[in-house]
Short mmCIF file of C-alpha atoms and ligand atoms in Angstrom, two decimals:
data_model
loop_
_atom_site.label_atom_id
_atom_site.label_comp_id
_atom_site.label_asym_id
_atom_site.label_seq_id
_atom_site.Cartn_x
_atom_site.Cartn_y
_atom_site.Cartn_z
CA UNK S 1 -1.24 28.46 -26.26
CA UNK S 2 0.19 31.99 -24.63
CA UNK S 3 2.77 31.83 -22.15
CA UNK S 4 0.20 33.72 -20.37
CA UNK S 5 -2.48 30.90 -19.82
CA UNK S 6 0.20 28.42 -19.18
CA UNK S 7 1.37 30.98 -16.18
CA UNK S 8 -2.16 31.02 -14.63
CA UNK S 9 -2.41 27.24 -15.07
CA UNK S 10 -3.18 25.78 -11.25
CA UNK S 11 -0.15 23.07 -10.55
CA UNK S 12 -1.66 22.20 -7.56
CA UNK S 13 -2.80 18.61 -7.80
CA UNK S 14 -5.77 19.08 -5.35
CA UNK S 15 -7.59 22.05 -7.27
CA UNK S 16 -7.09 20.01 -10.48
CA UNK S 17 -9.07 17.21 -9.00
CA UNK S 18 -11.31 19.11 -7.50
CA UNK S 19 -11.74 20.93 -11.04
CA UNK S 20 -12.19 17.16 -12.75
CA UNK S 21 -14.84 16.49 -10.26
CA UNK S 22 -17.03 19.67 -10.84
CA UNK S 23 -17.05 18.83 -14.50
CA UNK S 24 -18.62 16.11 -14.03
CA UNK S 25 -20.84 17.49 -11.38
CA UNK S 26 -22.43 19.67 -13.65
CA UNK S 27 -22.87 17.01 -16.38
CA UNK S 28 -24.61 15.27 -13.56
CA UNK S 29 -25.99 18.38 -12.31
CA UNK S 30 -25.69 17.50 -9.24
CA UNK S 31 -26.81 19.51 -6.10
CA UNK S 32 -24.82 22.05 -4.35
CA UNK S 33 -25.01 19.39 -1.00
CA UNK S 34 -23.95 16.18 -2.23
CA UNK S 35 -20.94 18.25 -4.60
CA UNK S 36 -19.37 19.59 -0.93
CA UNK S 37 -19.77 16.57 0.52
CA UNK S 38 -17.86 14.21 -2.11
CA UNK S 39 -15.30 16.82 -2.91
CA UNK S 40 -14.69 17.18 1.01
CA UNK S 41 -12.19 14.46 2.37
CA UNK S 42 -13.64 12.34 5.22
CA UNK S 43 -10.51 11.83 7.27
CA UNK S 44 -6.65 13.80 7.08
CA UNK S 45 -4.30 12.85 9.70
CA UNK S 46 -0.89 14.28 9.89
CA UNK S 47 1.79 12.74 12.10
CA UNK S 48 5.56 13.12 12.61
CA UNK S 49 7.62 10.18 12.48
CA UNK S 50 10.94 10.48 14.58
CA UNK S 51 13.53 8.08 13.25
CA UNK S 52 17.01 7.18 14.86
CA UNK S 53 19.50 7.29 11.73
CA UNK S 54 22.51 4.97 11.16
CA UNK S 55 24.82 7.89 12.63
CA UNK S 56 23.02 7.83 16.08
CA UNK S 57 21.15 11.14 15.07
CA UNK S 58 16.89 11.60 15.27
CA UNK S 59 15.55 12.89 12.05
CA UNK S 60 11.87 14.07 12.39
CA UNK S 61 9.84 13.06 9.45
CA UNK S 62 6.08 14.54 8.28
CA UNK S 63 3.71 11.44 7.31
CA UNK S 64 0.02 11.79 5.84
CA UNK S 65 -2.94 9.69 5.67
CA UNK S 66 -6.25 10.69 3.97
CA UNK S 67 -9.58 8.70 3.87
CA UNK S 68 -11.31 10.93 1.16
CA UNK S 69 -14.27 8.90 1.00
CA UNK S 70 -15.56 5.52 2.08
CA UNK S 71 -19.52 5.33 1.10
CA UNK S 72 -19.13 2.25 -1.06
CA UNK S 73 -16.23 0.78 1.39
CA UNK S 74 -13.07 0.66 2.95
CA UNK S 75 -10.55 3.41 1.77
CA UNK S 76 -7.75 1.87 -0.55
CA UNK S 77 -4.51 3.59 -1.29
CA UNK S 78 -1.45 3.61 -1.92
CA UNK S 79 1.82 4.90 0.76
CA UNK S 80 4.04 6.96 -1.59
CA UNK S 81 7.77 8.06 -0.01
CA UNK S 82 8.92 11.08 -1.92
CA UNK S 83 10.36 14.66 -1.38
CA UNK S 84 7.48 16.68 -2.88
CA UNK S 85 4.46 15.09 -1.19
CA UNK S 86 2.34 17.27 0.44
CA UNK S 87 -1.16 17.20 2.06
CA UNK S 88 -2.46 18.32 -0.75
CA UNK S 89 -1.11 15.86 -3.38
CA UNK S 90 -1.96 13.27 -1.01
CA UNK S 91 -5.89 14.42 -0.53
CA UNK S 92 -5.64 14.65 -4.63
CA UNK S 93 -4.35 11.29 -4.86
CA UNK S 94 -6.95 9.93 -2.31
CA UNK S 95 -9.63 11.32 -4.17
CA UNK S 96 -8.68 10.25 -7.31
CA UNK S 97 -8.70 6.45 -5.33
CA UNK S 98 -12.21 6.84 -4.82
CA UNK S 99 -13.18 7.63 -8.20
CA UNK S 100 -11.32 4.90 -9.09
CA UNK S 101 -12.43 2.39 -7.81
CA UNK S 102 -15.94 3.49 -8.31
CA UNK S 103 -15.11 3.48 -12.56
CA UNK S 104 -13.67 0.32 -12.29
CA UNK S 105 -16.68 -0.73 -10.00
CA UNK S 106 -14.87 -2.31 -6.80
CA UNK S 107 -16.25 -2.00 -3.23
CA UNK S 108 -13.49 0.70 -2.20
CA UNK S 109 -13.32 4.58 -1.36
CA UNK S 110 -10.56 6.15 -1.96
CA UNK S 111 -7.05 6.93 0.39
CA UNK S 112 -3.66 7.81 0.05
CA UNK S 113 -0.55 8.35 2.50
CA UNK S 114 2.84 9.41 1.60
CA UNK S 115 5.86 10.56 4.00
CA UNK S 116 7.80 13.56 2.65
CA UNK S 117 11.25 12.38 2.73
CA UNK S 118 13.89 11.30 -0.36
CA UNK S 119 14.12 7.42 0.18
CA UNK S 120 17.42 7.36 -1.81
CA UNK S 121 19.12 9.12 0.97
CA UNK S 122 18.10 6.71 3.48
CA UNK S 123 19.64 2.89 4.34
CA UNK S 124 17.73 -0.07 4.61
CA UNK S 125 17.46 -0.06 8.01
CA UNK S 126 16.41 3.89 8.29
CA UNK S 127 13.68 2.65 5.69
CA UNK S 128 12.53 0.10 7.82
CA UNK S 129 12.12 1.88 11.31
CA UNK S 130 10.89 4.99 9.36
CA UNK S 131 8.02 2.52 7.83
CA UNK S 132 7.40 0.91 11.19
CA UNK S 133 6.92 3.87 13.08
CA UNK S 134 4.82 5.35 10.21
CA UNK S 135 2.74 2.50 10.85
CA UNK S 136 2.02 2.88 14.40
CA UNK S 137 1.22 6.37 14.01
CA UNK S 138 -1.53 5.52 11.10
CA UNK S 139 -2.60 2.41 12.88
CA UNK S 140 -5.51 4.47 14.54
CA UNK S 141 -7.15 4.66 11.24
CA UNK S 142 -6.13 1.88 9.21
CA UNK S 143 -7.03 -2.15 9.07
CA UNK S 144 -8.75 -4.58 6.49
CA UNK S 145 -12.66 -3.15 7.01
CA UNK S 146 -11.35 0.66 7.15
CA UNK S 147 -8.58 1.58 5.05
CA UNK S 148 -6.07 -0.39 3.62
CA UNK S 149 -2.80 0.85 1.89
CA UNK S 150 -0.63 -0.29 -1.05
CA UNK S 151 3.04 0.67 -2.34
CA UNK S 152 3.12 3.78 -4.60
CA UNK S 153 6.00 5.89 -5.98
CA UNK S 154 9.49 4.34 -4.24
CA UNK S 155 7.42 2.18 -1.54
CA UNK S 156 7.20 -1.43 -2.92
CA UNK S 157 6.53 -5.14 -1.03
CA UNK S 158 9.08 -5.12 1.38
CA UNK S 159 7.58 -2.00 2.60
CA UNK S 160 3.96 -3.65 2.48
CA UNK S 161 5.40 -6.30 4.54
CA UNK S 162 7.03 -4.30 7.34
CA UNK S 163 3.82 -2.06 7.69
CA UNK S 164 1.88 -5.64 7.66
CA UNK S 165 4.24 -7.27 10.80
CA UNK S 166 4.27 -4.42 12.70
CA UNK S 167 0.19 -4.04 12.47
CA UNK S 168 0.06 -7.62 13.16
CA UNK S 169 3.06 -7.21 16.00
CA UNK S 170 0.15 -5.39 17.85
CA UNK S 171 -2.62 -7.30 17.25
CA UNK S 172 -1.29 -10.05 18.57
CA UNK S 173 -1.94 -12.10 15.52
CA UNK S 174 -1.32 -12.09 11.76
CA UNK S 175 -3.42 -9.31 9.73
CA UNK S 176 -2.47 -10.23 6.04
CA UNK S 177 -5.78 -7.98 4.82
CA UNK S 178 -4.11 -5.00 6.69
CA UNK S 179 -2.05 -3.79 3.38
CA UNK S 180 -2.10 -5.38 -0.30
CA UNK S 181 0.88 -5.14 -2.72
CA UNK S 182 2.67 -7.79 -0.06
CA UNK S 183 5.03 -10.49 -1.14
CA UNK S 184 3.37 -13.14 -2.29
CA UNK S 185 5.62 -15.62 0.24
CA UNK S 186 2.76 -13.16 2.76
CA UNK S 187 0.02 -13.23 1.48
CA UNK S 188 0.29 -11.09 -2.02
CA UNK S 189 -1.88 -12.06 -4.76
CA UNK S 190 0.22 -13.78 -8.05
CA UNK S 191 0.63 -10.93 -10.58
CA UNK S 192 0.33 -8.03 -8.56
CA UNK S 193 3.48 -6.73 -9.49
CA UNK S 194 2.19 -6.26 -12.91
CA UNK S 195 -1.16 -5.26 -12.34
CA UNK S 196 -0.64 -1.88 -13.31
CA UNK S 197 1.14 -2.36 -16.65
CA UNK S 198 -1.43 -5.01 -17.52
CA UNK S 199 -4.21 -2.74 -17.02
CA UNK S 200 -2.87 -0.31 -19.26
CA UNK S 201 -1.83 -2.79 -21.69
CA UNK S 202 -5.76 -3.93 -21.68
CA UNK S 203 -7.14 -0.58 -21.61
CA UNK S 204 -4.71 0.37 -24.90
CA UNK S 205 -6.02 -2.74 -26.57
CA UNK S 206 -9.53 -1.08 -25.98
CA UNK S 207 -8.48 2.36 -27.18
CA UNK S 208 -7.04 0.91 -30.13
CA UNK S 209 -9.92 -1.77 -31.36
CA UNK S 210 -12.21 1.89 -30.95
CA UNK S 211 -9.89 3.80 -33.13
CA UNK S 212 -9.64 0.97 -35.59
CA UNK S 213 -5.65 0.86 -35.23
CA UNK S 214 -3.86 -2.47 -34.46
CA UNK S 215 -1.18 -2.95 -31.52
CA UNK S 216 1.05 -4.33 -33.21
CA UNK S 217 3.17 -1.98 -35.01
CA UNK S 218 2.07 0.69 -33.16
CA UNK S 219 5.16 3.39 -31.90
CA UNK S 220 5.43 3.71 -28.03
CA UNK S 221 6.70 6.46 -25.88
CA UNK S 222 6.75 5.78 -22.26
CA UNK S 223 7.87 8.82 -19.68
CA UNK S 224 8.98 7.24 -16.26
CA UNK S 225 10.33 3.77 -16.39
CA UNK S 226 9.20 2.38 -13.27
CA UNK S 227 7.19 -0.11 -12.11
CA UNK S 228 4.00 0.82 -13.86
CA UNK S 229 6.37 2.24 -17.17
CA UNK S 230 8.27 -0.64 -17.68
CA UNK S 231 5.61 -3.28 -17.14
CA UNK S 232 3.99 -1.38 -19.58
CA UNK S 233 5.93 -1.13 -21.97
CA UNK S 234 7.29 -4.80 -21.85
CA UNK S 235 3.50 -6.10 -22.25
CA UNK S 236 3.00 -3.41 -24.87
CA UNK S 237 6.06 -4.84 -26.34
CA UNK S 238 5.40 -8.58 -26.01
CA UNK S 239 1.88 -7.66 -27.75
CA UNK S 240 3.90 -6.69 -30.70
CA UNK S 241 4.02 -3.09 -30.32
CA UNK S 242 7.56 -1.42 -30.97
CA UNK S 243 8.69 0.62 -28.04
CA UNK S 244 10.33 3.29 -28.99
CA UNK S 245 11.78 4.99 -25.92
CA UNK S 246 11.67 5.14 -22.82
CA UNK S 247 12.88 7.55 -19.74
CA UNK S 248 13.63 8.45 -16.15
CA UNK S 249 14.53 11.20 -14.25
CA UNK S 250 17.90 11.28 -15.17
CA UNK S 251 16.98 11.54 -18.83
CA UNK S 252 15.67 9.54 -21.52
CA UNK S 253 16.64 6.85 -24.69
CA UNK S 254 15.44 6.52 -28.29
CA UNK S 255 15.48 3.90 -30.76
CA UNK S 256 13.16 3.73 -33.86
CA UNK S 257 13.70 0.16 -34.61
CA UNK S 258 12.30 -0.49 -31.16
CA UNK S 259 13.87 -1.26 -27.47
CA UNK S 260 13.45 -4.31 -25.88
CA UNK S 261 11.88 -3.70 -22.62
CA UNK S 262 12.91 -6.18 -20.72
CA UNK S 263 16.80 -5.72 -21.33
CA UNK S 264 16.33 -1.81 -20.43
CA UNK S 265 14.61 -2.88 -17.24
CA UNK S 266 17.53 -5.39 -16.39
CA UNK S 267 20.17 -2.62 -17.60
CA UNK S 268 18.25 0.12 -14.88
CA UNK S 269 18.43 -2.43 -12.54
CA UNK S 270 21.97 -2.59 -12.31
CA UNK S 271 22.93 1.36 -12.96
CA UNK S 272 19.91 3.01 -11.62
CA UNK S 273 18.76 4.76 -14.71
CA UNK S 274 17.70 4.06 -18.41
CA UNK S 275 20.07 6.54 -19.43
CA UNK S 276 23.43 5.00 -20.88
CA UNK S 277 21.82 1.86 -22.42
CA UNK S 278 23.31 0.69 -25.68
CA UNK S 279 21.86 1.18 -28.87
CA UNK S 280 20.12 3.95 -28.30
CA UNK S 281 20.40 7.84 -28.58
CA UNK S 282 19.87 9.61 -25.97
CA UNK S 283 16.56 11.99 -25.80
CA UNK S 284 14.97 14.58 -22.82
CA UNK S 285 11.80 13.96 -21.25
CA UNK S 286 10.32 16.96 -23.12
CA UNK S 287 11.82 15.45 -26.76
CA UNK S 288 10.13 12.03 -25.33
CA UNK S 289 6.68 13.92 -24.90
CA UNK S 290 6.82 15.19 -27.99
CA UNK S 291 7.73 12.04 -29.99
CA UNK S 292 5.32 11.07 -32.76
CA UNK S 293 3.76 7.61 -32.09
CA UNK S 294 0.94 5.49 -31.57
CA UNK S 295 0.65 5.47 -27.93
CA UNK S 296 2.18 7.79 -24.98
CA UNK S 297 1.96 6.30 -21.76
CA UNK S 298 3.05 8.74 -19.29
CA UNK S 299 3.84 7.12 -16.29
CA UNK S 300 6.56 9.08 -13.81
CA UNK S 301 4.50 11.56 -11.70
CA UNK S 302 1.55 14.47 -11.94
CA UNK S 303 2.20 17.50 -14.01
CA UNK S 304 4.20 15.68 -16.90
CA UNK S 305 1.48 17.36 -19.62
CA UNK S 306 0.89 20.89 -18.94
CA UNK S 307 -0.34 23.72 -20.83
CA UNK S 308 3.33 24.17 -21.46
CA UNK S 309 3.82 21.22 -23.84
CA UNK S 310 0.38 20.00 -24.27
CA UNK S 311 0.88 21.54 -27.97
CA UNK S 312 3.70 19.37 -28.87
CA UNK S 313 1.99 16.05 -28.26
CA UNK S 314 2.11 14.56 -31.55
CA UNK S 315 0.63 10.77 -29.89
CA UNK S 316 -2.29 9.31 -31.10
CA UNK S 317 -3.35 7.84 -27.76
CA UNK S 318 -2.15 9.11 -24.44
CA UNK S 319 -2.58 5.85 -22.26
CA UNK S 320 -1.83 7.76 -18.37
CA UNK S 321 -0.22 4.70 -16.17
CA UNK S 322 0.62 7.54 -14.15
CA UNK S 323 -1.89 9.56 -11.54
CA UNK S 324 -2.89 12.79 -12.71
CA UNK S 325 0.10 13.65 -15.56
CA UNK S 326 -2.15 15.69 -17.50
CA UNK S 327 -3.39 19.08 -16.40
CA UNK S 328 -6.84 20.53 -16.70
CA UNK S 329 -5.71 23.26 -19.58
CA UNK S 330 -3.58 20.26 -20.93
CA UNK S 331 -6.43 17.95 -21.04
CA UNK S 332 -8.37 20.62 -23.54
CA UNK S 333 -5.51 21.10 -25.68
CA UNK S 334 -5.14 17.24 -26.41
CA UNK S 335 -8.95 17.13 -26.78
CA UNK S 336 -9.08 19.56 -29.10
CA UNK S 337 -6.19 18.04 -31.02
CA UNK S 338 -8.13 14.63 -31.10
CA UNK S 339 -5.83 12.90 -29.14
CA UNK S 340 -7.40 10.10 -27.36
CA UNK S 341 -6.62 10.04 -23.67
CA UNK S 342 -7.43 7.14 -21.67
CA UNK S 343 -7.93 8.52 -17.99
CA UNK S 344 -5.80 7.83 -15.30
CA UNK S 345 -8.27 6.82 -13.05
CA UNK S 346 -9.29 3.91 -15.76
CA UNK S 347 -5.84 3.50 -17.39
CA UNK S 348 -3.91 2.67 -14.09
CA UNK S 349 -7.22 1.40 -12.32
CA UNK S 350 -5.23 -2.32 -12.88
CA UNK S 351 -3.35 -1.86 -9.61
CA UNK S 352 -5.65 -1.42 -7.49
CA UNK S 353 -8.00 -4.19 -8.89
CA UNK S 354 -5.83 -7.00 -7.77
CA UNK S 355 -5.33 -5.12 -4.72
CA UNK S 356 -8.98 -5.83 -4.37
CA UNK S 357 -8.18 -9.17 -5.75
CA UNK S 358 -5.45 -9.67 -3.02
CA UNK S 359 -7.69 -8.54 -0.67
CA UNK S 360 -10.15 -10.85 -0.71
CA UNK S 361 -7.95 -13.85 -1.40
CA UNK S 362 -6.64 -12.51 2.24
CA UNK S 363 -9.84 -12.89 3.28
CA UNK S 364 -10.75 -15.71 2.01
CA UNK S 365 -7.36 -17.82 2.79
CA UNK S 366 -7.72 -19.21 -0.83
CA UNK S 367 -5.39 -18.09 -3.43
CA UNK S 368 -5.77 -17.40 -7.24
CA UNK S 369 -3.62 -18.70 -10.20
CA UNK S 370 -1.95 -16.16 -11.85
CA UNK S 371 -3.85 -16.79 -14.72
CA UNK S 372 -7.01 -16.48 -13.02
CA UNK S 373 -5.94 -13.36 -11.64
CA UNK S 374 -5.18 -11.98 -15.17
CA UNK S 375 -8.42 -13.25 -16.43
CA UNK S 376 -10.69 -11.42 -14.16
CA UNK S 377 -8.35 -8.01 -14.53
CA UNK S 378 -9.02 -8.13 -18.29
CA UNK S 379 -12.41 -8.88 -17.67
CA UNK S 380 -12.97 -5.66 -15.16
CA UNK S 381 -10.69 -3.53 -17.31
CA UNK S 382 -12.44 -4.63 -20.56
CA UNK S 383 -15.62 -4.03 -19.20
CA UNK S 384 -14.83 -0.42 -17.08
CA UNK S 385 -13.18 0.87 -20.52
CA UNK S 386 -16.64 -0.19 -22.49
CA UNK S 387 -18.92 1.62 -19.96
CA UNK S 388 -16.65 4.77 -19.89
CA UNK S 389 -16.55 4.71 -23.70
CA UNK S 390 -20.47 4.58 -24.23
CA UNK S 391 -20.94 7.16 -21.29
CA UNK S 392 -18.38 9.37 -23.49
CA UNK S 393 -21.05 8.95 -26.10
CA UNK S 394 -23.99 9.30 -24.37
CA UNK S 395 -23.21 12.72 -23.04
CA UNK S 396 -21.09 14.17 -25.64
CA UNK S 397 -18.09 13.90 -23.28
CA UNK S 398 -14.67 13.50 -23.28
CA UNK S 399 -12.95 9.73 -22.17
CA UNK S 400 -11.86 11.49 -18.86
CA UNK S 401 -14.84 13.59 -17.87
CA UNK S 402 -17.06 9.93 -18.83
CA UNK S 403 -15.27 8.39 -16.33
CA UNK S 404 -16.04 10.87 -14.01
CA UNK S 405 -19.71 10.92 -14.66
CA UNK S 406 -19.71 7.24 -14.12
CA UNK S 407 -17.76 7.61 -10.98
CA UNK S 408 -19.48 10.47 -9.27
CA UNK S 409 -22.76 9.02 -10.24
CA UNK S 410 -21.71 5.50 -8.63
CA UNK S 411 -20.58 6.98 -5.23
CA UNK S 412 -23.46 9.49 -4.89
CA UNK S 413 -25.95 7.09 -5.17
CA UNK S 414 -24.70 5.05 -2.39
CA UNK S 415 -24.07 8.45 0.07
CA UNK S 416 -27.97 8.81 -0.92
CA UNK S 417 -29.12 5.48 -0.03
CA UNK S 418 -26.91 5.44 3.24
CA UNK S 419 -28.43 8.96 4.03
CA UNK S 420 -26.39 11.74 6.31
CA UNK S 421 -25.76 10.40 9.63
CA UNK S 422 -27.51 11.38 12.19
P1 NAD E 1 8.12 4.10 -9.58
O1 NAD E 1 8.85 4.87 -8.56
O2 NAD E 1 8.35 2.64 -9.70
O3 NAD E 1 8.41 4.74 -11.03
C1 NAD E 1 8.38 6.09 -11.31
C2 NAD E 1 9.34 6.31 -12.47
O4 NAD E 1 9.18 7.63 -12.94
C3 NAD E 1 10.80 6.15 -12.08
O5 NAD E 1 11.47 5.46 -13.10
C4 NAD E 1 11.31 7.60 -12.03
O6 NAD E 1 12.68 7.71 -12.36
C5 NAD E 1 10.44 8.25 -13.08
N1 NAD E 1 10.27 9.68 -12.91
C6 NAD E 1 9.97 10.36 -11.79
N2 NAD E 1 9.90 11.68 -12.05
C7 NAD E 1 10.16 11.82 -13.37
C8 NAD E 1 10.24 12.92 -14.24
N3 NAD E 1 10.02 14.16 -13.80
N4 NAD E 1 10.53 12.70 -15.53
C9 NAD E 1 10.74 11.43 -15.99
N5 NAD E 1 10.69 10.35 -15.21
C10 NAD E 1 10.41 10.54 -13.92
O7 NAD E 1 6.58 4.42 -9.35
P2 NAD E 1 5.30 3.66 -9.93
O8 NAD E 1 4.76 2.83 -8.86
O9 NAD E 1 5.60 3.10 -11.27
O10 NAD E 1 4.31 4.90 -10.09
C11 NAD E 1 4.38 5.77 -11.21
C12 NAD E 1 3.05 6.46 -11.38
O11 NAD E 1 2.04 5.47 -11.54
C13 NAD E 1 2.60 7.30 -10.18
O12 NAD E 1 1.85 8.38 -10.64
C14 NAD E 1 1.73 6.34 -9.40
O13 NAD E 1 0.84 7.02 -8.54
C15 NAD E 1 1.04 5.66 -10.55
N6 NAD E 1 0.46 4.38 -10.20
C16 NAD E 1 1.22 3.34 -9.80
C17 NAD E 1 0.61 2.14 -9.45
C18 NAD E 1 1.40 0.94 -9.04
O14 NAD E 1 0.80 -0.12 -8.81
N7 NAD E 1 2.72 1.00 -8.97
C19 NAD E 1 -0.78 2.01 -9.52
C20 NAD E 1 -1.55 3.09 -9.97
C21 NAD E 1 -0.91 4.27 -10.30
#
């Protein structure tokens, strides 16, 4: 690829979705009408969050929520807390909910909030009253029937359960439906924490039984050692597969012979970073990209695979835990390659599926065995990867652009049958 193309390439994550979604327009050939309305998102509210810091000083903070779209049900979304949000990452990551959802076939749209601020700079208590009053200014829009959020990037449970009290706090009574991703002392569903990971872990075993190549043995890669990353990776490991390295944004670590998952996570647990952990070499996130294995599961934040290194990719599956890590341009260069990407918004779709779960164990006041709950995530993943695979085939179309056939299809048949109100 010229340095040229890679210089035009659109970083901005809302055109990119937008760009996924009129590919699969066209395959659908869908009309002009229903295209504006599902690229269009439904609801954007912006609000400033005031918070009194530790040192007796107000800091003003910007917050976002976006409903992108809600025909087949309440929006559902995750609350991410990081310096580069902005409205438009959020309304990408909203929309990217609602195809979600519809691929993996759960009565959601899609929505997303985030608050631009570096969490890492702020105490406890700042988080806290930051979160609270973030709440009250979303409250307008959110609740169990109309939108309910989860954690994302650096939000996590504790957060879930201060947005849940102070909803409740108003209410007058105890809203557990209000958020998902909650402890499960309040509410949370038994292996939410893992959701994510597992879902990727059962859409690789898909991808893998297609290409005729076994998990175990298989070389892993995984960029962004997080909560999705390392649950990821630890599954992947615990399935037999040999986990090469692993990274964050301090740097990366390498081992042939294989790390073992679950003593990184412990060791990152107590510095803050992979980086430093014995028996390994130390590696960049680029050298990580570009490591030859069996699976790459890039899970940190958008924008990891660009036109830029596409090229280098030398993985024989690229399993994205993360939302939208692989550009447009990026996309055609690992096509062409015959990489074999499983999609975002079915790779990572595991989250958001016991979300559902939790959800309607909320609702219900009856709660799940963990190994029920893993039983019907396999089941939903299984069966989401097997209709995006024989959509792939049926139209000639690539993993990614079947899941957004499937999805687009799903949600404009129910804005059909609903009709445009009035
Ligand atoms: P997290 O904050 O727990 O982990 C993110 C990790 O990525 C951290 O280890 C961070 O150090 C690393 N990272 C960030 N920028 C990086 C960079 N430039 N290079 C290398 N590493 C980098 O967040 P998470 O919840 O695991 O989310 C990660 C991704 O997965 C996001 O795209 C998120 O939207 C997506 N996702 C998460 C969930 C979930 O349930 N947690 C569900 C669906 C999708």
């Amino acid at each position: 690829m010229t340095t040229i193309s890679a210089i035009q390439e659109s970083l901005n994550p809302f055109e990119i979705a937008t760009a996924q979604f009129n590919k699969a327009a066209d395959y659908l050939h869908l009309e002009e009408d229903m295209r504006e309305i599902l690229r269009t998102p439904k609801r954007q509210l912006i609000v400033s969050i005031p918070v009194r810091m530790d040192d007796g000083r107000t800091q003003v903070f910007e917050g976002y929520r976006v409903q992108h779209n809600i025909a087949r049900g309440p929006a559902k979304g995750g609350i991410r807390y990081h310096p580069s949000v902005t409205l438009d990452e959020v309304k990408a990551l909203a929309s990217w909910m609602t195809w979600k959802c519809a691929t993996v076939n759960i009565p959601f749209g899609g929505g997303k909030g985030g608050v631009r601020l570096n969490p890492k700079l702020l105490s406890r208590g700042e988080l806290e009253r930051l979160t609270r009053r973030y709440a009250t200014e979303i409250a307008p829009i959110i609740g169990p029937d109309r939108d309910i959020p989860a954690p994302d990037v650096y939000t996590n449970a504790q957060t879930m359960a201060w947005i849940m009290d102070t909803i409740s706090m108003f209410h007058g009574h105890t809203e557990l439906g209000v958020v998902t991703g909650k402890p499960v002392s309040l509410g949370g569903s038994k292996g939410r924490n893992d959701a994510t990971g597992r879902g990727c872990l059962y859409a690789v075993r898909e991808a893998c039984r297609v290409l005729g190549m076994p998990v175990s043995g298989a070389m892993v890669a995984v960029h962004g050692f997080g909560n999705a990353g390392s649950v990821a990776a630890r599954l992947l490991h615990e399935d037999g597969a040999r986990v090469i390295a692993v990274s964050d944004t301090k740097g990366g670590i390498y081992n042939d012979r294989g790390l073992d998952p679950a003593l990184v996570a412990r060791f990152k647990a107590e510095t803050g970073t992979v980086v430093g952990y014995g028996e390994a070499d130390r590696i960049s996130n680029e050298e990580l990209l570009g490591l030859k294995c069996g699976v790459l599961v890039p899970a940190a934040l958008e924008n990891a695979i660009t036109l830029e290194n596409a090229d280098r990719v030398r993985a024989r599956i690229v399993a994205e835990a993360a939302n939208g890590p692989t550009t447009p341009g990026a996309d055609e260069v690992l096509h062409d390659k015959g990489v074999f990407v499983i999609p975002d918004i079915l790779c990572n779709a595991g989250g958001v599926t016991v979300s559902y779960f939790e959800w309607v164990q909320d609702l219900y006041g009856f709660f799940w065995t963990e190994k029920e709950v893993s039983h019907y995530l396999e089941r939903t993943m299984t069966e989401a990867f097997r209709d995006v695979h024989s959509t792939a085939g049926q139209h000639g179309a690539s993993m990614r652009t079947a899941a957004y056939i499937l999805a687009v299809d799903r949600v404009a048949e129910a804005t059909r049958e609903r009709g445009i109100f009035p």
